[in-house]
PDB file of C-alpha atoms in Angstrom:
ATOM      1  CA  MET A  28      85.093   7.378  42.090  1.00  0.00           C
ATOM      2  CA  GLY A  29      84.949  11.345  41.189  1.00  0.00           C
ATOM      3  CA  LYS A  30      87.446  10.897  38.449  1.00  0.00           C
ATOM      4  CA  MET A  31      86.664  11.075  34.677  1.00  0.00           C
ATOM      5  CA  VAL A  32      87.452   7.488  32.855  1.00  0.00           C
ATOM      6  CA  SER A  33      87.428   8.172  29.470  1.00  0.00           C
ATOM      7  CA  VAL A  34      87.500   4.800  26.672  1.00  0.00           C
ATOM      8  CA  LYS A  35      88.123   5.129  23.213  1.00  0.00           C
ATOM      9  CA  VAL A  36      86.309   2.363  21.241  1.00  0.00           C
ATOM     10  CA  ILE A  37      88.057   1.739  17.805  1.00  0.00           C
ATOM     11  CA  ASN A  38      85.327  -0.393  15.395  1.00  0.00           C
ATOM     12  CA  GLU A  39      87.043  -2.399  12.999  1.00  0.00           C
ATOM     13  CA  ILE A  40      84.312  -5.119  12.812  1.00  0.00           C
ATOM     14  CA  ALA A  41      83.792  -5.622   8.948  1.00  0.00           C
ATOM     15  CA  ASP A  42      80.748  -4.782   8.111  1.00  0.00           C
ATOM     16  CA  ASP A  43      79.154  -4.232  10.855  1.00  0.00           C
ATOM     17  CA  ILE A  44      77.898  -1.478  13.786  1.00  0.00           C
ATOM     18  CA  THR A  45      78.718  -1.390  17.059  1.00  0.00           C
ATOM     19  CA  THR A  46      78.799  -0.143  20.111  1.00  0.00           C
ATOM     20  CA  VAL A  47      79.469  -1.092  24.451  1.00  0.00           C
ATOM     21  CA  HIS A  48      77.282  -1.321  27.089  1.00  0.00           C
ATOM     22  CA  TRP A  49      78.207  -0.895  30.440  1.00  0.00           C
ATOM     23  CA  HIS A  50      76.765  -2.428  33.525  1.00  0.00           C
ATOM     24  CA  GLY A  51      76.825  -0.976  36.769  1.00  0.00           C
ATOM     25  CA  ILE A  52      77.531   2.232  35.694  1.00  0.00           C
ATOM     26  CA  SER A  53      74.513   4.604  36.201  1.00  0.00           C
ATOM     27  CA  GLN A  54      75.602   6.924  32.732  1.00  0.00           C
ATOM     28  CA  LYS A  55      74.036   9.753  35.238  1.00  0.00           C
ATOM     29  CA  GLY A  56      74.281  13.108  33.322  1.00  0.00           C
ATOM     30  CA  THR A  57      75.638  10.961  29.908  1.00  0.00           C
ATOM     31  CA  PRO A  58      73.088   8.462  28.923  1.00  0.00           C
ATOM     32  CA  PHE A  59      73.580   8.552  24.951  1.00  0.00           C
ATOM     33  CA  SER A  60      77.002   6.424  26.826  1.00  0.00           C
ATOM     34  CA  ASP A  61      74.671   3.706  27.605  1.00  0.00           C
ATOM     35  CA  GLY A  62      76.029   1.664  24.416  1.00  0.00           C
ATOM     36  CA  VAL A  63      72.007   0.285  23.520  1.00  0.00           C
ATOM     37  CA  ILE A  64      72.090   0.964  19.892  1.00  0.00           C
ATOM     38  CA  ASN A  65      69.349   3.785  18.371  1.00  0.00           C
ATOM     39  CA  VAL A  66      68.396   3.711  21.404  1.00  0.00           C
ATOM     40  CA  THR A  67      70.839   5.467  24.256  1.00  0.00           C
ATOM     41  CA  GLN A  68      73.120   5.868  21.517  1.00  0.00           C
ATOM     42  CA  CYS A  69      73.612   6.070  17.886  1.00  0.00           C
ATOM     43  CA  PRO A  70      76.202   3.408  16.639  1.00  0.00           C
ATOM     44  CA  ILE A  71      79.734   2.858  15.268  1.00  0.00           C
ATOM     45  CA  TYR A  72      79.885   2.266  12.416  1.00  0.00           C
ATOM     46  CA  ASN A  73      83.356   0.952  10.532  1.00  0.00           C
ATOM     47  CA  ALA A  74      84.038   3.633   7.939  1.00  0.00           C
ATOM     48  CA  SER A  75      86.366   6.266   7.884  1.00  0.00           C
ATOM     49  CA  GLY A  76      85.961   9.168   9.928  1.00  0.00           C
ATOM     50  CA  PHE A  77      83.515   7.321  11.620  1.00  0.00           C
ATOM     51  CA  ASN A  78      84.699   4.735  13.580  1.00  0.00           C
ATOM     52  CA  HIS A  79      85.597   5.528  16.624  1.00  0.00           C
ATOM     53  CA  MET A  80      83.771   7.500  19.851  1.00  0.00           C
ATOM     54  CA  VAL A  81      85.358   8.220  23.113  1.00  0.00           C
ATOM     55  CA  TYR A  82      82.967   7.814  26.591  1.00  0.00           C
ATOM     56  CA  THR A  83      83.595  10.130  28.756  1.00  0.00           C
ATOM     57  CA  PHE A  84      82.097   9.276  32.025  1.00  0.00           C
ATOM     58  CA  VAL A  85      81.939  10.268  35.695  1.00  0.00           C
ATOM     59  CA  PRO A  86      81.411   6.411  37.744  1.00  0.00           C
ATOM     60  CA  ASP A  87      79.224   7.209  41.189  1.00  0.00           C
ATOM     61  CA  ARG A  88      80.571   4.832  43.229  1.00  0.00           C
ATOM     62  CA  ALA A  89      83.518   2.141  43.479  1.00  0.00           C
ATOM     63  CA  GLY A  90      83.066  -0.867  42.487  1.00  0.00           C
ATOM     64  CA  THR A  91      83.816  -4.261  39.898  1.00  0.00           C
ATOM     65  CA  PHE A  92      82.226  -3.247  37.023  1.00  0.00           C
ATOM     66  CA  TRP A  93      81.658  -5.197  33.277  1.00  0.00           C
ATOM     67  CA  TYR A  94      80.788  -3.936  29.919  1.00  0.00           C
ATOM     68  CA  HIS A  95      80.246  -5.746  26.968  1.00  0.00           C
ATOM     69  CA  GLY A  96      79.558  -5.202  23.206  1.00  0.00           C
ATOM     70  CA  HIS A  97      75.912  -4.327  20.933  1.00  0.00           C
ATOM     71  CA  VAL A  98      76.366  -5.644  17.666  1.00  0.00           C
ATOM     72  CA  THR A  99      73.169  -5.797  14.667  1.00  0.00           C
TER      73      THR A  99
END
């Protein structure tokens, strides 16, 4: 809690886009890191130079959280 978290996601899914959606983490100040494709975040394409994103945020509380990918 209170420390910066950075997670690099690389999309290697053939012919698809993706994001990562976090549960239990409020993303205050970083709503563009919430992982809902074309709602709160642009997708991560599987294309050279565009196939990764670094999610950076500070959790607002300690606990157990989970995440999952969103694809189209």
